[in-house]
Amino acid sequence: MSAYPEIRPGCSLLIAWQLKDKRVVLVGGGQVAAGRLVHLLQADALVTLIAPSSNLNNEVRYRITTDPLAMSRITWLDRLYEGPHDLDGAEMVLTAIDDNEASLKIWEDAKGLKIPVNVADVPPNCDFYFGSLIRRGALQVMVSTNGRGPKLAALIRQRLEDALPPDVDVAIEKVGRLRELLRDRAPGVGGKLGRDRMQWMTSICETWDLGELAQLDEPSMRRLLDEGWDHNKKVLKHDDIFGRRFWKHAFLEESDAIWFAGGVLIGGLLAIMHLRRRI
């Protein structure tokens, strides 16, 4: 038995493709195109949409005529696809039309220009597939069946989404902010410092659960760094940060709290003795 992971061929390379401000050509204006358009806009892509107005469904029409954010990112060509010149400057091409002959022509043009292309519902003509996506803030989880069962991917995605804690997106944002503060405090790329930062952040994420991470705020993050990272990279627990807040919120230091508790106890004993004398 090897100590290394088993190679299991036949899967796709799942990556988070960065499309911010990159040109993507989308051919089609129906229901499938509407879904593709949402994915592209959420990825901050610049979209060239090629579809005659007579072929637009209600959602696509809304995006290009009413939605301010979408309108600022979409260039709409009110016509059919014409040829390779429609793909100038594109870094990705998507087709979502019912015309198989036209889809094949677009695929051939894209391949000739070495542009990654996806032809909806035709897996052999796809350089990549769209999976079923979970989106919670910065969290994205994709379920893919490599084009074999899109409906099954959607059902599996729903089960996974139902299992996620409600504040997972908040926890991710807080961890991201803590990483920023750590980099500000310990700047640098690579080397031992980079490894130490990664190990410390990993240990925090393993020590705190998602609900606890979601409770982090700026003061508690800075305290984690002050009393943890700056003290030999110690990993503080949730109770180390939040467990002593009562005394601080009550304007009492811990030593004052001990005297306060002692005073309450002595006062109680004196009251009991006084009642006994009266009886």
PDB file of C-alpha atoms in Angstrom:
ATOM      1  CA  MET A   1       0.000   0.000   0.000  1.00  0.00           C
ATOM      2  CA  SER A   2       1.514   3.333  -1.089  1.00  0.00           C
ATOM      3  CA  ALA A   3       1.834   6.217   1.339  1.00  0.00           C
ATOM      4  CA  TYR A   4       0.826   8.568  -1.468  1.00  0.00           C
ATOM      5  CA  PRO A   5      -2.635   9.367  -2.891  1.00  0.00           C
ATOM      6  CA  GLU A   6      -3.936   6.922  -5.475  1.00  0.00           C
ATOM      7  CA  ILE A   7      -4.147   8.319  -9.013  1.00  0.00           C
ATOM      8  CA  ARG A   8      -7.700   7.905 -10.288  1.00  0.00           C
ATOM      9  CA  PRO A   9      -7.875   9.111 -13.913  1.00  0.00           C
ATOM     10  CA  GLY A  10     -11.000  10.335 -15.645  1.00  0.00           C
ATOM     11  CA  CYS A  11     -11.907  13.468 -13.674  1.00  0.00           C
ATOM     12  CA  SER A  12     -11.843  17.181 -14.486  1.00  0.00           C
ATOM     13  CA  LEU A  13      -9.441  19.744 -13.076  1.00  0.00           C
ATOM     14  CA  LEU A  14     -11.667  21.864 -10.834  1.00  0.00           C
ATOM     15  CA  ILE A  15     -10.234  25.368 -10.625  1.00  0.00           C
ATOM     16  CA  ALA A  16     -11.470  28.820  -9.659  1.00  0.00           C
ATOM     17  CA  TRP A  17     -11.082  30.632 -12.990  1.00  0.00           C
ATOM     18  CA  GLN A  18     -10.418  34.355 -12.516  1.00  0.00           C
ATOM     19  CA  LEU A  19     -12.485  36.283 -15.086  1.00  0.00           C
ATOM     20  CA  LYS A  20     -12.489  39.735 -13.535  1.00  0.00           C
ATOM     21  CA  ASP A  21     -12.524  42.327 -16.343  1.00  0.00           C
ATOM     22  CA  LYS A  22     -11.837  39.644 -18.979  1.00  0.00           C
ATOM     23  CA  ARG A  23     -13.895  39.390 -22.167  1.00  0.00           C
ATOM     24  CA  VAL A  24     -16.252  36.416 -22.516  1.00  0.00           C
ATOM     25  CA  VAL A  25     -18.475  35.853 -25.563  1.00  0.00           C
ATOM     26  CA  LEU A  26     -21.877  34.329 -24.813  1.00  0.00           C
ATOM     27  CA  VAL A  27     -24.004  33.305 -27.798  1.00  0.00           C
ATOM     28  CA  GLY A  28     -27.677  32.811 -27.010  1.00  0.00           C
ATOM     29  CA  GLY A  29     -30.483  34.523 -25.120  1.00  0.00           C
ATOM     30  CA  GLY A  30     -32.664  31.745 -23.692  1.00  0.00           C
ATOM     31  CA  GLN A  31     -32.977  30.117 -20.277  1.00  0.00           C
ATOM     32  CA  VAL A  32     -29.591  28.368 -20.374  1.00  0.00           C
ATOM     33  CA  ALA A  33     -27.901  31.598 -21.495  1.00  0.00           C
ATOM     34  CA  ALA A  34     -29.553  33.417 -18.579  1.00  0.00           C
ATOM     35  CA  GLY A  35     -27.925  31.029 -16.126  1.00  0.00           C
ATOM     36  CA  ARG A  36     -24.553  31.351 -17.832  1.00  0.00           C
ATOM     37  CA  LEU A  37     -24.896  35.130 -17.735  1.00  0.00           C
ATOM     38  CA  VAL A  38     -25.439  35.132 -13.979  1.00  0.00           C
ATOM     39  CA  HIS A  39     -22.283  33.035 -13.437  1.00  0.00           C
ATOM     40  CA  LEU A  40     -20.227  35.363 -15.630  1.00  0.00           C
ATOM     41  CA  LEU A  41     -21.469  38.548 -13.974  1.00  0.00           C
ATOM     42  CA  GLN A  42     -20.817  37.147 -10.509  1.00  0.00           C
ATOM     43  CA  ALA A  43     -17.255  36.469 -11.670  1.00  0.00           C
ATOM     44  CA  ASP A  44     -16.949  40.166 -12.725  1.00  0.00           C
ATOM     45  CA  ALA A  45     -16.434  39.248 -16.401  1.00  0.00           C
ATOM     46  CA  LEU A  46     -17.019  41.597 -19.320  1.00  0.00           C
ATOM     47  CA  VAL A  47     -19.635  39.869 -21.464  1.00  0.00           C
ATOM     48  CA  THR A  48     -20.310  40.192 -25.164  1.00  0.00           C
ATOM     49  CA  LEU A  49     -23.821  38.804 -25.600  1.00  0.00           C
ATOM     50  CA  ILE A  50     -24.788  37.811 -29.123  1.00  0.00           C
ATOM     51  CA  ALA A  51     -28.502  37.160 -29.573  1.00  0.00           C
ATOM     52  CA  PRO A  52     -31.311  38.774 -31.595  1.00  0.00           C
ATOM     53  CA  SER A  53     -33.945  40.562 -29.499  1.00  0.00           C
ATOM     54  CA  SER A  54     -36.579  38.084 -30.696  1.00  0.00           C
ATOM     55  CA  ASN A  55     -34.680  35.273 -28.922  1.00  0.00           C
ATOM     56  CA  LEU A  56     -34.275  36.905 -25.515  1.00  0.00           C
ATOM     57  CA  ASN A  57     -36.069  35.424 -22.517  1.00  0.00           C
ATOM     58  CA  ASN A  58     -37.358  37.711 -19.768  1.00  0.00           C
ATOM     59  CA  GLU A  59     -34.326  37.398 -17.481  1.00  0.00           C
ATOM     60  CA  VAL A  60     -31.772  38.108 -20.192  1.00  0.00           C
ATOM     61  CA  ARG A  61     -33.840  41.081 -21.370  1.00  0.00           C
ATOM     62  CA  TYR A  62     -33.934  42.383 -17.798  1.00  0.00           C
ATOM     63  CA  ARG A  63     -30.147  42.099 -17.491  1.00  0.00           C
ATOM     64  CA  ILE A  64     -29.451  44.144 -20.627  1.00  0.00           C
ATOM     65  CA  THR A  65     -32.183  46.769 -20.225  1.00  0.00           C
ATOM     66  CA  THR A  66     -32.877  47.251 -16.509  1.00  0.00           C
ATOM     67  CA  ASP A  67     -30.204  45.764 -14.210  1.00  0.00           C
ATOM     68  CA  PRO A  68     -27.646  48.602 -13.722  1.00  0.00           C
ATOM     69  CA  LEU A  69     -24.724  46.370 -12.730  1.00  0.00           C
ATOM     70  CA  ALA A  70     -25.343  43.931 -15.596  1.00  0.00           C
ATOM     71  CA  MET A  71     -25.761  46.736 -18.126  1.00  0.00           C
ATOM     72  CA  SER A  72     -22.349  48.114 -17.164  1.00  0.00           C
ATOM     73  CA  ARG A  73     -20.693  44.744 -17.889  1.00  0.00           C
ATOM     74  CA  ILE A  74     -22.585  43.572 -20.995  1.00  0.00           C
ATOM     75  CA  THR A  75     -22.092  44.526 -24.628  1.00  0.00           C
ATOM     76  CA  TRP A  76     -25.188  43.305 -26.480  1.00  0.00           C
ATOM     77  CA  LEU A  77     -25.096  42.532 -30.209  1.00  0.00           C
ATOM     78  CA  ASP A  78     -28.704  42.300 -31.428  1.00  0.00           C
ATOM     79  CA  ARG A  79     -28.067  39.721 -34.130  1.00  0.00           C
ATOM     80  CA  LEU A  80     -26.924  36.179 -34.826  1.00  0.00           C
ATOM     81  CA  TYR A  81     -23.297  35.046 -34.620  1.00  0.00           C
ATOM     82  CA  GLU A  82     -21.441  36.025 -37.780  1.00  0.00           C
ATOM     83  CA  GLY A  83     -17.947  34.577 -37.642  1.00  0.00           C
ATOM     84  CA  PRO A  84     -14.486  34.517 -36.013  1.00  0.00           C
ATOM     85  CA  HIS A  85     -14.368  38.324 -35.802  1.00  0.00           C
ATOM     86  CA  ASP A  86     -17.104  38.094 -33.113  1.00  0.00           C
ATOM     87  CA  LEU A  87     -14.547  36.345 -30.907  1.00  0.00           C
ATOM     88  CA  ASP A  88     -11.859  39.048 -31.100  1.00  0.00           C
ATOM     89  CA  GLY A  89     -10.359  39.671 -27.669  1.00  0.00           C
ATOM     90  CA  ALA A  90     -12.317  36.860 -26.015  1.00  0.00           C
ATOM     91  CA  GLU A  91     -10.712  34.640 -23.383  1.00  0.00           C
ATOM     92  CA  MET A  92     -13.705  32.298 -23.152  1.00  0.00           C
ATOM     93  CA  VAL A  93     -16.616  31.400 -25.423  1.00  0.00           C
ATOM     94  CA  LEU A  94     -19.995  29.976 -24.387  1.00  0.00           C
ATOM     95  CA  THR A  95     -22.799  28.902 -26.690  1.00  0.00           C
ATOM     96  CA  ALA A  96     -26.359  28.282 -25.511  1.00  0.00           C
ATOM     97  CA  ILE A  97     -28.449  27.982 -28.663  1.00  0.00           C
ATOM     98  CA  ASP A  98     -30.662  25.281 -30.158  1.00  0.00           C
ATOM     99  CA  ASP A  99     -29.021  25.419 -33.596  1.00  0.00           C
ATOM    100  CA  ASN A 100     -26.552  22.498 -33.645  1.00  0.00           C
ATOM    101  CA  GLU A 101     -24.947  23.566 -36.930  1.00  0.00           C
ATOM    102  CA  ALA A 102     -24.340  27.107 -35.666  1.00  0.00           C
ATOM    103  CA  SER A 103     -22.997  25.771 -32.344  1.00  0.00           C
ATOM    104  CA  LEU A 104     -20.533  23.557 -34.225  1.00  0.00           C
ATOM    105  CA  LYS A 105     -19.360  26.536 -36.298  1.00  0.00           C
ATOM    106  CA  ILE A 106     -18.768  28.624 -33.157  1.00  0.00           C
ATOM    107  CA  TRP A 107     -16.917  25.703 -31.566  1.00  0.00           C
ATOM    108  CA  GLU A 108     -14.670  25.338 -34.622  1.00  0.00           C
ATOM    109  CA  ASP A 109     -13.937  29.073 -34.699  1.00  0.00           C
ATOM    110  CA  ALA A 110     -13.072  29.110 -30.991  1.00  0.00           C
ATOM    111  CA  LYS A 111     -10.819  26.061 -31.287  1.00  0.00           C
ATOM    112  CA  GLY A 112      -9.096  27.622 -34.285  1.00  0.00           C
ATOM    113  CA  LEU A 113      -8.323  30.689 -32.179  1.00  0.00           C
ATOM    114  CA  LYS A 114      -7.317  28.511 -29.181  1.00  0.00           C
ATOM    115  CA  ILE A 115     -10.048  29.999 -26.993  1.00  0.00           C
ATOM    116  CA  PRO A 116     -11.610  27.691 -24.340  1.00  0.00           C
ATOM    117  CA  VAL A 117     -15.208  26.962 -25.317  1.00  0.00           C
ATOM    118  CA  ASN A 118     -18.322  25.395 -23.806  1.00  0.00           C
ATOM    119  CA  VAL A 119     -21.195  24.232 -26.012  1.00  0.00           C
ATOM    120  CA  ALA A 120     -24.282  23.788 -23.840  1.00  0.00           C
ATOM    121  CA  ASP A 121     -25.491  20.180 -23.574  1.00  0.00           C
ATOM    122  CA  VAL A 122     -22.771  18.837 -25.903  1.00  0.00           C
ATOM    123  CA  PRO A 123     -20.025  17.445 -23.590  1.00  0.00           C
ATOM    124  CA  PRO A 124     -17.661  16.342 -26.409  1.00  0.00           C
ATOM    125  CA  ASN A 125     -17.486  19.975 -27.568  1.00  0.00           C
ATOM    126  CA  CYS A 126     -16.663  21.389 -24.130  1.00  0.00           C
ATOM    127  CA  ASP A 127     -13.234  22.331 -22.788  1.00  0.00           C
ATOM    128  CA  PHE A 128     -14.910  22.747 -19.398  1.00  0.00           C
ATOM    129  CA  TYR A 129     -18.266  22.090 -17.737  1.00  0.00           C
ATOM    130  CA  PHE A 130     -20.549  24.110 -15.510  1.00  0.00           C
ATOM    131  CA  GLY A 131     -21.305  22.354 -12.234  1.00  0.00           C
ATOM    132  CA  SER A 132     -24.007  22.874  -9.648  1.00  0.00           C
ATOM    133  CA  LEU A 133     -22.853  25.728  -7.449  1.00  0.00           C
ATOM    134  CA  ILE A 134     -23.237  26.640  -3.776  1.00  0.00           C
ATOM    135  CA  ARG A 135     -22.622  30.326  -3.102  1.00  0.00           C
ATOM    136  CA  ARG A 136     -22.438  31.767   0.414  1.00  0.00           C
ATOM    137  CA  GLY A 137     -20.554  35.047   0.318  1.00  0.00           C
ATOM    138  CA  ALA A 138     -16.945  34.247  -0.569  1.00  0.00           C
ATOM    139  CA  LEU A 139     -17.617  30.515  -0.280  1.00  0.00           C
ATOM    140  CA  GLN A 140     -18.122  28.662  -3.552  1.00  0.00           C
ATOM    141  CA  VAL A 141     -18.584  24.905  -3.744  1.00  0.00           C
ATOM    142  CA  MET A 142     -19.074  23.207  -7.092  1.00  0.00           C
ATOM    143  CA  VAL A 143     -20.497  19.746  -7.629  1.00  0.00           C
ATOM    144  CA  SER A 144     -19.624  18.232 -10.999  1.00  0.00           C
ATOM    145  CA  THR A 145     -20.515  14.887 -12.553  1.00  0.00           C
ATOM    146  CA  ASN A 146     -18.236  15.542 -15.549  1.00  0.00           C
ATOM    147  CA  GLY A 147     -21.275  16.189 -17.702  1.00  0.00           C
ATOM    148  CA  ARG A 148     -22.861  12.820 -16.942  1.00  0.00           C
ATOM    149  CA  GLY A 149     -25.737  13.817 -14.693  1.00  0.00           C
ATOM    150  CA  PRO A 150     -26.500  17.534 -14.236  1.00  0.00           C
ATOM    151  CA  LYS A 151     -29.714  16.820 -12.306  1.00  0.00           C
ATOM    152  CA  LEU A 152     -27.894  14.512  -9.908  1.00  0.00           C
ATOM    153  CA  ALA A 153     -25.286  17.230  -9.385  1.00  0.00           C
ATOM    154  CA  ALA A 154     -28.073  19.636  -8.423  1.00  0.00           C
ATOM    155  CA  LEU A 155     -29.575  17.150  -5.942  1.00  0.00           C
ATOM    156  CA  ILE A 156     -26.198  16.460  -4.336  1.00  0.00           C
ATOM    157  CA  ARG A 157     -25.479  20.180  -4.178  1.00  0.00           C
ATOM    158  CA  GLN A 158     -28.745  20.767  -2.310  1.00  0.00           C
ATOM    159  CA  ARG A 159     -27.861  18.145   0.301  1.00  0.00           C
ATOM    160  CA  LEU A 160     -24.450  19.687   0.828  1.00  0.00           C
ATOM    161  CA  GLU A 161     -25.911  23.178   1.103  1.00  0.00           C
ATOM    162  CA  ASP A 162     -28.460  22.033   3.684  1.00  0.00           C
ATOM    163  CA  ALA A 163     -25.599  20.667   5.812  1.00  0.00           C
ATOM    164  CA  LEU A 164     -23.674  23.954   5.902  1.00  0.00           C
ATOM    165  CA  PRO A 165     -23.918  26.009   9.110  1.00  0.00           C
ATOM    166  CA  PRO A 166     -25.821  29.280   8.628  1.00  0.00           C
ATOM    167  CA  ASP A 167     -22.902  31.551   9.539  1.00  0.00           C
ATOM    168  CA  VAL A 168     -20.221  29.879   7.394  1.00  0.00           C
ATOM    169  CA  ASP A 169     -19.986  32.921   5.099  1.00  0.00           C
ATOM    170  CA  VAL A 170     -19.462  35.244   8.074  1.00  0.00           C
ATOM    171  CA  ALA A 171     -16.732  32.971   9.450  1.00  0.00           C
ATOM    172  CA  ILE A 172     -14.916  33.056   6.115  1.00  0.00           C
ATOM    173  CA  GLU A 173     -15.029  36.856   5.974  1.00  0.00           C
ATOM    174  CA  LYS A 174     -13.670  37.095   9.525  1.00  0.00           C
ATOM    175  CA  VAL A 175     -10.832  34.673   8.810  1.00  0.00           C
ATOM    176  CA  GLY A 176      -9.990  36.649   5.684  1.00  0.00           C
ATOM    177  CA  ARG A 177      -9.776  39.845   7.718  1.00  0.00           C
ATOM    178  CA  LEU A 178      -7.600  38.154  10.361  1.00  0.00           C
ATOM    179  CA  ARG A 179      -5.219  37.032   7.605  1.00  0.00           C
ATOM    180  CA  GLU A 180      -5.003  40.626   6.349  1.00  0.00           C
ATOM    181  CA  LEU A 181      -4.151  41.910   9.834  1.00  0.00           C
ATOM    182  CA  LEU A 182      -1.546  39.173  10.260  1.00  0.00           C
ATOM    183  CA  ARG A 183       0.086  40.060   6.938  1.00  0.00           C
ATOM    184  CA  ASP A 184       0.180  43.721   7.961  1.00  0.00           C
ATOM    185  CA  ARG A 185       1.872  42.759  11.215  1.00  0.00           C
ATOM    186  CA  ALA A 186       4.240  40.206   9.681  1.00  0.00           C
ATOM    187  CA  PRO A 187       4.742  41.223   6.016  1.00  0.00           C
ATOM    188  CA  GLY A 188       6.775  39.194   3.589  1.00  0.00           C
ATOM    189  CA  VAL A 189       6.419  36.465   0.993  1.00  0.00           C
ATOM    190  CA  GLY A 190       7.560  32.860   1.320  1.00  0.00           C
ATOM    191  CA  GLY A 191      10.330  31.536   3.529  1.00  0.00           C
ATOM    192  CA  LYS A 192      10.008  30.674   7.199  1.00  0.00           C
ATOM    193  CA  LEU A 193       7.785  33.673   7.936  1.00  0.00           C
ATOM    194  CA  GLY A 194       5.306  32.604   5.277  1.00  0.00           C
ATOM    195  CA  ARG A 195       5.246  29.062   6.652  1.00  0.00           C
ATOM    196  CA  ASP A 196       4.787  30.346  10.200  1.00  0.00           C
ATOM    197  CA  ARG A 197       1.857  32.544   9.157  1.00  0.00           C
ATOM    198  CA  MET A 198       0.201  29.650   7.348  1.00  0.00           C
ATOM    199  CA  GLN A 199       0.723  27.282  10.298  1.00  0.00           C
ATOM    200  CA  TRP A 200      -0.669  29.810  12.791  1.00  0.00           C
ATOM    201  CA  MET A 201      -3.754  30.525  10.693  1.00  0.00           C
ATOM    202  CA  THR A 202      -4.284  26.802  10.129  1.00  0.00           C
ATOM    203  CA  SER A 203      -4.099  26.164  13.864  1.00  0.00           C
ATOM    204  CA  ILE A 204      -6.615  28.939  14.574  1.00  0.00           C
ATOM    205  CA  CYS A 205      -9.060  27.462  12.054  1.00  0.00           C
ATOM    206  CA  GLU A 206      -8.635  23.991  13.541  1.00  0.00           C
ATOM    207  CA  THR A 207      -8.969  25.192  17.143  1.00  0.00           C
ATOM    208  CA  TRP A 208     -12.003  27.440  16.666  1.00  0.00           C
ATOM    209  CA  ASP A 209     -15.256  26.128  15.205  1.00  0.00           C
ATOM    210  CA  LEU A 210     -17.101  28.055  12.500  1.00  0.00           C
ATOM    211  CA  GLY A 211     -19.572  29.627  14.920  1.00  0.00           C
ATOM    212  CA  GLU A 212     -16.726  30.885  17.102  1.00  0.00           C
ATOM    213  CA  LEU A 213     -14.828  32.283  14.112  1.00  0.00           C
ATOM    214  CA  ALA A 214     -17.970  34.160  13.061  1.00  0.00           C
ATOM    215  CA  GLN A 215     -17.907  36.005  16.416  1.00  0.00           C
ATOM    216  CA  LEU A 216     -14.533  37.597  15.723  1.00  0.00           C
ATOM    217  CA  ASP A 217     -14.439  41.388  15.523  1.00  0.00           C
ATOM    218  CA  GLU A 218     -11.594  43.875  15.146  1.00  0.00           C
ATOM    219  CA  PRO A 219     -10.752  44.095  18.896  1.00  0.00           C
ATOM    220  CA  SER A 220     -10.753  40.335  19.349  1.00  0.00           C
ATOM    221  CA  MET A 221      -8.649  39.847  16.206  1.00  0.00           C
ATOM    222  CA  ARG A 222      -6.068  42.317  17.453  1.00  0.00           C
ATOM    223  CA  ARG A 223      -6.052  40.597  20.821  1.00  0.00           C
ATOM    224  CA  LEU A 224      -5.435  37.258  19.086  1.00  0.00           C
ATOM    225  CA  LEU A 225      -2.425  38.828  17.419  1.00  0.00           C
ATOM    226  CA  ASP A 226      -1.198  40.733  20.492  1.00  0.00           C
ATOM    227  CA  GLU A 227      -1.469  37.864  22.955  1.00  0.00           C
ATOM    228  CA  GLY A 228      -1.007  35.003  20.516  1.00  0.00           C
ATOM    229  CA  TRP A 229       1.092  35.691  17.430  1.00  0.00           C
ATOM    230  CA  ASP A 230       3.302  38.245  19.184  1.00  0.00           C
ATOM    231  CA  HIS A 231       3.840  35.842  22.107  1.00  0.00           C
ATOM    232  CA  ASN A 232       5.785  33.091  20.365  1.00  0.00           C
ATOM    233  CA  LYS A 233       2.929  32.452  17.909  1.00  0.00           C
ATOM    234  CA  LYS A 234       0.687  31.042  20.596  1.00  0.00           C
ATOM    235  CA  VAL A 235      -2.718  29.778  19.437  1.00  0.00           C
ATOM    236  CA  LEU A 236      -5.365  31.155  21.786  1.00  0.00           C
ATOM    237  CA  LYS A 237      -8.727  29.468  22.176  1.00  0.00           C
ATOM    238  CA  HIS A 238     -12.136  31.093  21.896  1.00  0.00           C
ATOM    239  CA  ASP A 239     -12.530  31.185  25.691  1.00  0.00           C
ATOM    240  CA  ASP A 240      -9.145  32.879  26.032  1.00  0.00           C
ATOM    241  CA  ILE A 241     -10.493  35.793  24.019  1.00  0.00           C
ATOM    242  CA  PHE A 242     -14.182  35.917  24.906  1.00  0.00           C
ATOM    243  CA  GLY A 243     -14.298  34.141  28.273  1.00  0.00           C
ATOM    244  CA  ARG A 244     -12.887  37.090  30.226  1.00  0.00           C
ATOM    245  CA  ARG A 245     -14.961  39.773  28.541  1.00  0.00           C
ATOM    246  CA  PHE A 246     -17.534  39.870  31.330  1.00  0.00           C
ATOM    247  CA  TRP A 247     -15.117  41.528  33.712  1.00  0.00           C
ATOM    248  CA  LYS A 248     -13.973  44.018  31.136  1.00  0.00           C
ATOM    249  CA  HIS A 249     -17.539  44.913  30.192  1.00  0.00           C
ATOM    250  CA  ALA A 250     -18.389  45.260  33.876  1.00  0.00           C
ATOM    251  CA  PHE A 251     -15.391  47.634  34.214  1.00  0.00           C
ATOM    252  CA  LEU A 252     -13.668  45.196  36.566  1.00  0.00           C
ATOM    253  CA  GLU A 253     -10.237  43.700  36.302  1.00  0.00           C
ATOM    254  CA  GLU A 254      -9.874  40.056  37.295  1.00  0.00           C
ATOM    255  CA  SER A 255      -8.227  40.943  40.617  1.00  0.00           C
ATOM    256  CA  ASP A 256     -11.057  43.370  41.358  1.00  0.00           C
ATOM    257  CA  ALA A 257     -13.534  40.657  40.495  1.00  0.00           C
ATOM    258  CA  ILE A 258     -12.027  38.340  43.110  1.00  0.00           C
ATOM    259  CA  TRP A 259     -12.360  41.035  45.802  1.00  0.00           C
ATOM    260  CA  PHE A 260     -15.905  41.735  44.648  1.00  0.00           C
ATOM    261  CA  ALA A 261     -16.880  38.055  44.893  1.00  0.00           C
ATOM    262  CA  GLY A 262     -15.271  37.823  48.326  1.00  0.00           C
ATOM    263  CA  GLY A 263     -17.195  40.873  49.513  1.00  0.00           C
ATOM    264  CA  VAL A 264     -20.473  39.373  48.333  1.00  0.00           C
ATOM    265  CA  LEU A 265     -19.720  36.148  50.208  1.00  0.00           C
ATOM    266  CA  ILE A 266     -18.788  37.927  53.464  1.00  0.00           C
ATOM    267  CA  GLY A 267     -21.848  40.171  53.169  1.00  0.00           C
ATOM    268  CA  GLY A 268     -24.054  37.124  52.779  1.00  0.00           C
ATOM    269  CA  LEU A 269     -22.559  35.448  55.859  1.00  0.00           C
ATOM    270  CA  LEU A 270     -23.039  38.573  57.970  1.00  0.00           C
ATOM    271  CA  ALA A 271     -26.669  38.804  56.865  1.00  0.00           C
ATOM    272  CA  ILE A 272     -27.280  35.195  57.903  1.00  0.00           C
ATOM    273  CA  MET A 273     -25.670  35.755  61.320  1.00  0.00           C
ATOM    274  CA  HIS A 274     -27.794  38.861  61.841  1.00  0.00           C
ATOM    275  CA  LEU A 275     -30.999  36.929  61.074  1.00  0.00           C
ATOM    276  CA  ARG A 276     -30.044  34.162  63.503  1.00  0.00           C
ATOM    277  CA  ARG A 277     -29.538  36.678  66.333  1.00  0.00           C
ATOM    278  CA  ARG A 278     -32.984  38.114  65.701  1.00  0.00           C
ATOM    279  CA  ILE A 279     -34.550  34.678  65.896  1.00  0.00           C
TER     280      ILE A 279
END
